[in-house]
Short mmCIF file of C-alpha atoms in Angstrom, two decimals:
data_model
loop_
_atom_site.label_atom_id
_atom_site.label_comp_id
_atom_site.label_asym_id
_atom_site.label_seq_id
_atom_site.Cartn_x
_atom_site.Cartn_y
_atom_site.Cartn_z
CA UNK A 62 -20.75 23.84 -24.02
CA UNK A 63 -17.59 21.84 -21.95
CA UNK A 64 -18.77 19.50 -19.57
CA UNK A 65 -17.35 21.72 -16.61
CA UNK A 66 -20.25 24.67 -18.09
CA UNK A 67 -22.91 22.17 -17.64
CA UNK A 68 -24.91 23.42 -14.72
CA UNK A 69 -25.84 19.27 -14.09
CA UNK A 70 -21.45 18.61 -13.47
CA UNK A 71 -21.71 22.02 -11.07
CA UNK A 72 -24.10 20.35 -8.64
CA UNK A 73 -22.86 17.33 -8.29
CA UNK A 74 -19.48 19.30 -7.73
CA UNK A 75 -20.97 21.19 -5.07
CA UNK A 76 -22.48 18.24 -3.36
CA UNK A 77 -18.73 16.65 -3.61
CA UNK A 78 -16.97 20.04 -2.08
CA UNK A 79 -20.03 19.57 0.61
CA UNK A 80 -19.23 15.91 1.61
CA UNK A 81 -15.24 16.96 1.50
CA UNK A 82 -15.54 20.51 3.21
CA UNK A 83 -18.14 20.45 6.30
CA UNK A 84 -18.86 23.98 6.97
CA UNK A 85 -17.82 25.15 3.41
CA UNK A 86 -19.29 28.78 2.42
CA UNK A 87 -20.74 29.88 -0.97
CA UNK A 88 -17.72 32.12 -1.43
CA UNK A 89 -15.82 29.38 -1.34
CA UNK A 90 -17.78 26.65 -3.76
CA UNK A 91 -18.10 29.72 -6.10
CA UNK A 92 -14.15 30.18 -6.17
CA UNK A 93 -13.54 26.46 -6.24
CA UNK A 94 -16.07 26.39 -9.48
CA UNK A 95 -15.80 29.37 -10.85
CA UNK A 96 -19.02 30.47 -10.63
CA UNK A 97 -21.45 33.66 -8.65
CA UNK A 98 -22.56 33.44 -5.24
CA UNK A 99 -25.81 33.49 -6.81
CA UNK A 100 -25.05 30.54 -8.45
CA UNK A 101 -23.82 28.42 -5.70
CA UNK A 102 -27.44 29.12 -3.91
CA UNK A 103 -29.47 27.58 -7.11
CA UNK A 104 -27.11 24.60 -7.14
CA UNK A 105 -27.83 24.11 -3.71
CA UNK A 106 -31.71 24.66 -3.86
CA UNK A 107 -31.45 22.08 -6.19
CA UNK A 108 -29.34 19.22 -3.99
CA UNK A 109 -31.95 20.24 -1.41
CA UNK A 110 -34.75 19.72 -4.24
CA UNK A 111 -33.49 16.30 -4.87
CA UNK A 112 -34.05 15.69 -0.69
CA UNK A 113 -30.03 15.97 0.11
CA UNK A 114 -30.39 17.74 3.52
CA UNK A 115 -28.31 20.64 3.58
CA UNK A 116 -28.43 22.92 6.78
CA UNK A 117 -26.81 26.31 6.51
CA UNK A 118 -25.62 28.56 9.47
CA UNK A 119 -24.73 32.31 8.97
CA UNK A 120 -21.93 34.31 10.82
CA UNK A 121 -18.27 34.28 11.00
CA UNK A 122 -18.14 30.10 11.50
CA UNK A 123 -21.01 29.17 9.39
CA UNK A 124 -21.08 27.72 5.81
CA UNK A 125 -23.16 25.04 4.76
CA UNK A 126 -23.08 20.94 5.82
CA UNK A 127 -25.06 17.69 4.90
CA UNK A 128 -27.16 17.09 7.71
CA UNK A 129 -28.72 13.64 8.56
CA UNK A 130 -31.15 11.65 6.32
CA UNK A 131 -32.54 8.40 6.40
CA UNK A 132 -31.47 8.09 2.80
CA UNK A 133 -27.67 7.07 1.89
CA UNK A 134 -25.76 10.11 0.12
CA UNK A 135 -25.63 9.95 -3.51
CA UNK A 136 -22.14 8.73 -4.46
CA UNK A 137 -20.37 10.93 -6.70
CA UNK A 138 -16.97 10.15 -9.21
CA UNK A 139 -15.31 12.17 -11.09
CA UNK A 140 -13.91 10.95 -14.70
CA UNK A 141 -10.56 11.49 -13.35
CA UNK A 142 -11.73 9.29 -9.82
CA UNK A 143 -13.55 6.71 -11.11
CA UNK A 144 -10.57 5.90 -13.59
CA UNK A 145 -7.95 6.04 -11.21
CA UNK A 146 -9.97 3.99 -9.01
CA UNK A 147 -10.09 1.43 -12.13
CA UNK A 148 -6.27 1.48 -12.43
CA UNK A 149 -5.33 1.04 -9.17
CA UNK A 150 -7.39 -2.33 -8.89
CA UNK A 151 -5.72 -3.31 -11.82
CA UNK A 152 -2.75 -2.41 -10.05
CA UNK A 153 -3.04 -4.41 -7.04
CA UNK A 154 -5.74 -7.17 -8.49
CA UNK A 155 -4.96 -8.97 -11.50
CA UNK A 156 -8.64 -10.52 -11.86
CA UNK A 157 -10.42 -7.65 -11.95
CA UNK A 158 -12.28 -7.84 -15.22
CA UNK A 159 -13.29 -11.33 -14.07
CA UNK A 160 -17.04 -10.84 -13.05
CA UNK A 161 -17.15 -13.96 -10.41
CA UNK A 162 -14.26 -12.70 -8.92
CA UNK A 163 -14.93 -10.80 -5.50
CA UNK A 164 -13.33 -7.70 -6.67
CA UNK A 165 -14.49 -7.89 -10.20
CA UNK A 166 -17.68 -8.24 -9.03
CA UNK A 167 -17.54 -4.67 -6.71
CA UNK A 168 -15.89 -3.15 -9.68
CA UNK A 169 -18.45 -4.01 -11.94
CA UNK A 170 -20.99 -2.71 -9.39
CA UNK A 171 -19.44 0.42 -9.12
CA UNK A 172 -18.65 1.38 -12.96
CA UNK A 173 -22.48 0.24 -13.51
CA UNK A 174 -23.23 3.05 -10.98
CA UNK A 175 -21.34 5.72 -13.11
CA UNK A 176 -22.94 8.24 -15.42
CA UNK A 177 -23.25 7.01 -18.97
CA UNK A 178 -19.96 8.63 -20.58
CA UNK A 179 -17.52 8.19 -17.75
CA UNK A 180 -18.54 4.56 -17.20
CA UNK A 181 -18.28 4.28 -20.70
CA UNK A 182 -14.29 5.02 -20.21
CA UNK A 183 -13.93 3.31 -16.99
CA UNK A 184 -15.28 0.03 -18.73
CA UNK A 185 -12.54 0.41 -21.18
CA UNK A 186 -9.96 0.67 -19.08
CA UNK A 187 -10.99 -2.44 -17.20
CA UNK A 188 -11.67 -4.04 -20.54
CA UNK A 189 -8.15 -3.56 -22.63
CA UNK A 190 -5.79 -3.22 -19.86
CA UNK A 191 -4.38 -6.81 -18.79
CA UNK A 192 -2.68 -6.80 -15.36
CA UNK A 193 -0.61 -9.61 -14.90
CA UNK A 194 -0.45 -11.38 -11.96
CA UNK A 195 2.33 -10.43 -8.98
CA UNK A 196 4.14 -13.83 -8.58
CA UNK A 197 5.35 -12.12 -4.95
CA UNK A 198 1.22 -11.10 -4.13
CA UNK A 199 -0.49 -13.13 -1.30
CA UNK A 200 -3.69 -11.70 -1.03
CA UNK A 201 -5.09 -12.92 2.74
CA UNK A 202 -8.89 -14.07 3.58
CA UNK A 203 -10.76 -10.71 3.59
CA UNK A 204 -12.53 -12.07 6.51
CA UNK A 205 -9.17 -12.24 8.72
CA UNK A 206 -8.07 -8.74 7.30
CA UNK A 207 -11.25 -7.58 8.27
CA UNK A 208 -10.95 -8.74 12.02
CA UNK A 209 -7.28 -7.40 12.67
CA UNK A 210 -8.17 -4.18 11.14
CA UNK A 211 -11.02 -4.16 13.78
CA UNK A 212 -8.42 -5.35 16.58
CA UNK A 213 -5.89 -2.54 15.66
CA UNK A 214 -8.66 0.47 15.43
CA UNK A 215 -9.81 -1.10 19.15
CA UNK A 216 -6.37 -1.63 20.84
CA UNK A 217 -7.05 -4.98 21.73
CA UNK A 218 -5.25 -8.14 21.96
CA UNK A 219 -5.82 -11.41 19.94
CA UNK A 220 -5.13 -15.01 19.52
CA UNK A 221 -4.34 -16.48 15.93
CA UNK A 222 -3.14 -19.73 14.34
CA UNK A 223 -0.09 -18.73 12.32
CA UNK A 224 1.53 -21.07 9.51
CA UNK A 225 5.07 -20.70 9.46
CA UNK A 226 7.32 -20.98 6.83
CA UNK A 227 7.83 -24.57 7.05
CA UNK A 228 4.24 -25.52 7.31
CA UNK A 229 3.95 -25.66 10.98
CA UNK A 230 0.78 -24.53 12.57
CA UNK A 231 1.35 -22.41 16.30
CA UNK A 232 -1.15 -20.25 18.42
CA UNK A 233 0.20 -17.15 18.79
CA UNK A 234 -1.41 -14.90 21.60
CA UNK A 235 0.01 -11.27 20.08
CA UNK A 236 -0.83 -7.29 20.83
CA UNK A 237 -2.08 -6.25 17.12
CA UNK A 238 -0.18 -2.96 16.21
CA UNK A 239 -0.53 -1.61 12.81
CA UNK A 240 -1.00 -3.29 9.10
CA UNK A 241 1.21 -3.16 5.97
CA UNK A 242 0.84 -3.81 2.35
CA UNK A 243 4.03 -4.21 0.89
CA UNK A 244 4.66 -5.27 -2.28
CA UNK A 245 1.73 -7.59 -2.94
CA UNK A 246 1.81 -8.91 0.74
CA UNK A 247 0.08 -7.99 3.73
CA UNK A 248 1.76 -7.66 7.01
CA UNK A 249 0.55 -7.16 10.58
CA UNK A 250 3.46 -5.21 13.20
CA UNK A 251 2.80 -7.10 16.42
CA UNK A 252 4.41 -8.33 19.98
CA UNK A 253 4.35 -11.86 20.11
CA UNK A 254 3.24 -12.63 23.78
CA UNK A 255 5.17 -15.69 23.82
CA UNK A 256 8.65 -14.42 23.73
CA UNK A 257 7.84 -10.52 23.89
CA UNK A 258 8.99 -10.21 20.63
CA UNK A 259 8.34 -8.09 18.12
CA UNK A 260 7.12 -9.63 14.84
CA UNK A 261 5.95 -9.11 11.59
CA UNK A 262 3.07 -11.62 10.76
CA UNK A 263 2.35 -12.51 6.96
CA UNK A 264 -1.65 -11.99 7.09
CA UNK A 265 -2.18 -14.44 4.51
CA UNK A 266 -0.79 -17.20 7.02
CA UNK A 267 -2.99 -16.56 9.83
CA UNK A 268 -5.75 -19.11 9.50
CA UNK A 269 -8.16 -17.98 12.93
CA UNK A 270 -8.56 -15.10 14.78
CA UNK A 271 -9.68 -14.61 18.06
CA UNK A 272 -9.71 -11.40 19.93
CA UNK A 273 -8.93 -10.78 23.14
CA UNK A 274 -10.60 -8.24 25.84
CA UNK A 275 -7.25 -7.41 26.59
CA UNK A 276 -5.78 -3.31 26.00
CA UNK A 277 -2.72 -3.14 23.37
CA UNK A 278 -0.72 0.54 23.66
CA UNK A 279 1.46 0.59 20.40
CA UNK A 280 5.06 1.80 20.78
CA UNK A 281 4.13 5.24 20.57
CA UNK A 282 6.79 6.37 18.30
CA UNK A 283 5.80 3.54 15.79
CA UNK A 284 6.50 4.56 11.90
CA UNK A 285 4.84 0.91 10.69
CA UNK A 286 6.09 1.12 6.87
CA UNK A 287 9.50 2.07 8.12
CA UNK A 288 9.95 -0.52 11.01
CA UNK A 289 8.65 -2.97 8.88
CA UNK A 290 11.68 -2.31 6.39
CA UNK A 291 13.66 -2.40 9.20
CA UNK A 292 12.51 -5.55 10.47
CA UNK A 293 12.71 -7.12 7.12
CA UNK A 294 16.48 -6.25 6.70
CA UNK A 295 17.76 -7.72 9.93
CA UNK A 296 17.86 -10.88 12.10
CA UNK A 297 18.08 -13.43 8.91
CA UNK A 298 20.93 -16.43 8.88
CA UNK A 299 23.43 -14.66 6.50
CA UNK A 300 25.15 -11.25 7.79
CA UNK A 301 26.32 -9.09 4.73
CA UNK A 302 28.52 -5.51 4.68
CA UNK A 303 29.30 -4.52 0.82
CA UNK A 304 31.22 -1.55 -0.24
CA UNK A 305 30.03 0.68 -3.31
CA UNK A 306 32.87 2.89 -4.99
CA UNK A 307 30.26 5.69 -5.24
CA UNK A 308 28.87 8.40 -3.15
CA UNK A 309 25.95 7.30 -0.75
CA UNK A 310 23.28 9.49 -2.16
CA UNK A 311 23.81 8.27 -5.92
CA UNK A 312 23.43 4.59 -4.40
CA UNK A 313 20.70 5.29 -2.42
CA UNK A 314 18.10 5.01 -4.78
CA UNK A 315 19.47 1.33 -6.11
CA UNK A 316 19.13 -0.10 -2.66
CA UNK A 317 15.66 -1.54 -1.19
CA UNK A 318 15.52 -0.39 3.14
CA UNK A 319 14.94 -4.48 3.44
CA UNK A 320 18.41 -5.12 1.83
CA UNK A 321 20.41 -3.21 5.05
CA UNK A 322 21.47 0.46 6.29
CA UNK A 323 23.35 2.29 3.46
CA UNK A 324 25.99 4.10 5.35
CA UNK A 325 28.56 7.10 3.98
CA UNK A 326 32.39 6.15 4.01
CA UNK A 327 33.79 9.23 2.62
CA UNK A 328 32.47 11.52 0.03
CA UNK A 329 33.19 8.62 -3.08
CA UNK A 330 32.17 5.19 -0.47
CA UNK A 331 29.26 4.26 1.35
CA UNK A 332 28.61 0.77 3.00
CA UNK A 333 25.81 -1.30 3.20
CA UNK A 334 25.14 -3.63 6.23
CA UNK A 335 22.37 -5.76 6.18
CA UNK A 336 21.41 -9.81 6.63
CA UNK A 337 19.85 -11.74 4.13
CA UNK A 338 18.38 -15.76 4.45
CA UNK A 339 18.28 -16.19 0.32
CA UNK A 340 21.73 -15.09 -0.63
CA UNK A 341 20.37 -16.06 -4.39
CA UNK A 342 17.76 -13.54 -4.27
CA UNK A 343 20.19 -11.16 -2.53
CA UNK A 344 22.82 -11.45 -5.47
CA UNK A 345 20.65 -11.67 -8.54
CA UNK A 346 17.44 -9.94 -8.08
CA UNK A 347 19.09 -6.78 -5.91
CA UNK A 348 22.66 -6.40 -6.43
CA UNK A 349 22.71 -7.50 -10.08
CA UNK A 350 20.47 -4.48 -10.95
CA UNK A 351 22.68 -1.41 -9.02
CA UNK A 352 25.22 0.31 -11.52
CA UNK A 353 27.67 0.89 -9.05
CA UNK A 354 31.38 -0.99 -8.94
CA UNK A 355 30.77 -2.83 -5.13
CA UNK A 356 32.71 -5.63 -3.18
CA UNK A 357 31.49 -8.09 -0.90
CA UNK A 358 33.45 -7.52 2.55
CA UNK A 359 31.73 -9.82 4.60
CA UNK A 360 29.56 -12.59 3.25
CA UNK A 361 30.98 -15.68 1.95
CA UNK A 362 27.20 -17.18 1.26
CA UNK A 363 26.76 -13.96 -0.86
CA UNK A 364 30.18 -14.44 -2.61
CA UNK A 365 29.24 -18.15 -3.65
CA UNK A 366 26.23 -16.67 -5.04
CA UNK A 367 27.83 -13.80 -6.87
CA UNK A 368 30.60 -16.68 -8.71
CA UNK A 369 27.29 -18.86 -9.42
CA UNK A 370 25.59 -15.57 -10.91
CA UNK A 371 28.87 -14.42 -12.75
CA UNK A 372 29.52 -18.20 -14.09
CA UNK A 373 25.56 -18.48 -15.29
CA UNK A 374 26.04 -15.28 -16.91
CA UNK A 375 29.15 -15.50 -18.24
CA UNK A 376 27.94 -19.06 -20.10
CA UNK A 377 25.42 -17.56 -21.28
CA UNK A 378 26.96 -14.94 -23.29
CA UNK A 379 29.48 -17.80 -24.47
CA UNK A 380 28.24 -21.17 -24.94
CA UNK A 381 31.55 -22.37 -26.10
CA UNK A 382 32.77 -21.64 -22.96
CA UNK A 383 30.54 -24.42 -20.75
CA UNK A 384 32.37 -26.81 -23.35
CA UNK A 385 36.00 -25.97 -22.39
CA UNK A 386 35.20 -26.10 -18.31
#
């Protein structure tokens, strides 16, 4: 017998397409499981056996739901779940088979909560995979995340001491708008009260909180991931505009939204116009790695960087050659 025949893995399905589905009907679970109506009714004489409340209404609407209980609802993984739940914190956290780490720890909690052969697996996963660590990660205090999550969700206002870049402590009074994870770092969208700016706030530099009982009404057309790349592409020291000797949509997928606005020339060109405050970075890390014959038209930071690049490459293919300059 398969461990989708065993009659055990169809209830606990059934309670999972009951927490997912309010108002689902027999019809349904027996469809989604492949099982009788008949069926579906002993599964769920059992979950109601096991005290799981389960009310059921009949009629053209009804279907059955998980009414209140005093009790907490039995939480329910599937292999497939509780692995890719494993994977992604080994993704994004690269301590999570450490047991006094905050994250371990939760992780830990949850595979122990697993049934015997699927925590078996998830324990191996968390075991033998190593995740290294994301030199461009910044994780922020939980505590703060926790707080600004709570001021975005409420519309309200807040006051915050924000490190800068260059170690300087300010109080910001700002209107919270949304929160971004990007790439390893945590970002909060806000309007900086100050100068009625908008900003993007690394999280992991705010150091206090303080909200305000003050209303916030995000720009209603706000697309946070999308404004954020936005934001992160303009307004830094260095204005850039390079031309590619290929067709916009085969560059596309080589450019980053934070390194500028890829624009169409013709149907072989397309131009990219962006700003950039590391010109370093800029050259080696992002234009190094497209495949695409480009020119720098405006830049001369980004030029000196490109020589420095070409020069550090260029000895390193040829020793001999640092000798003779």
């Amino acid at each position: 017998m398969g461990s989708s025949d065993n009659p055990t893995v169809k209830v606990l399905r059934t309670l999972a397409l009951l927490q997912q589905h309010p108002g689902i009907t027999a019809a349904e679970i027996a469809d989604r499981l492949d099982v009788t109506d008949r069926a579906v009714r002993r599964y769920v004489a059992l979950l109601r056996e096991a005290d799981i409340p389960i009310n059921s209404t009949k009629g053209r609407h009804g279907g059955y739901r998980i009414g209140r209980s005093l009790r907490p609802m039995p939480l329910v993984f599937t292999a497939g779940e509780s692995l890719g739940l494993v994977m992604a914190v080994l993704d994004g956290h690269h301590a999570a088979a450490d047991a006094d780490d905050p994250v371990g720890s939760a992780l830990a909690k949850l595979i122990g909560s697993l049934p015997g052969l699927t925590a078996r697996h998830a324990a191996m996963v968390r075991d033998h995979a190593r995740a290294a660590p994301d030199r461009r990660a910044a994780r922020p205090d939980p505590a703060i995340v926790s707080a600004l999550v709570e001021t975005v969700a409420n519309h309200r206002g807040a006051r915050v001491d924000y490190v800068a870049g260059s170690g300087e402590t300010a109080e910001l009074r700002i209107d919270p708008w949304a929160i971004v994870v990007r790439h390893g770092r945590w970002y909060l969208l806000c309007l900086a009260r100050d100068t009625e700016a908008a900003r993007a706030l690394r999280i992991d530099r705010i150091r206090r909180l303080d909200p305000l009982n003050v209303d916030v009404e995000p720009p209603v057309d706000l697309n946070p991931v999308e404004w954020l790349e936005n934001h992160l592409a303009t307004g830094w020291n260095h204005e850039v505009i390079i031309d590619f000797d290929a067709p916009a949509a085969e560059v596309a997928p080589w450019i980053q939204r934070s390194m500028g606005r890829l624009e169409a020339v013709d149907d072989s060109r397309c131009r990219l116009r962006g700003t950039t405050s590391n010109p370093a970075m800029y050259a080696g890390e992002w234009l190094a790695g497209v495949p695409h014959a480009f020119h720098v038209v405006e830049g001369r930071e980004l030029r000196s960087a490109l020589v420095e690049l070409a020069e550090r490459l260029l000895t390193a293919a040829d020793p001999a050659r640092d000798q003779l300059l």
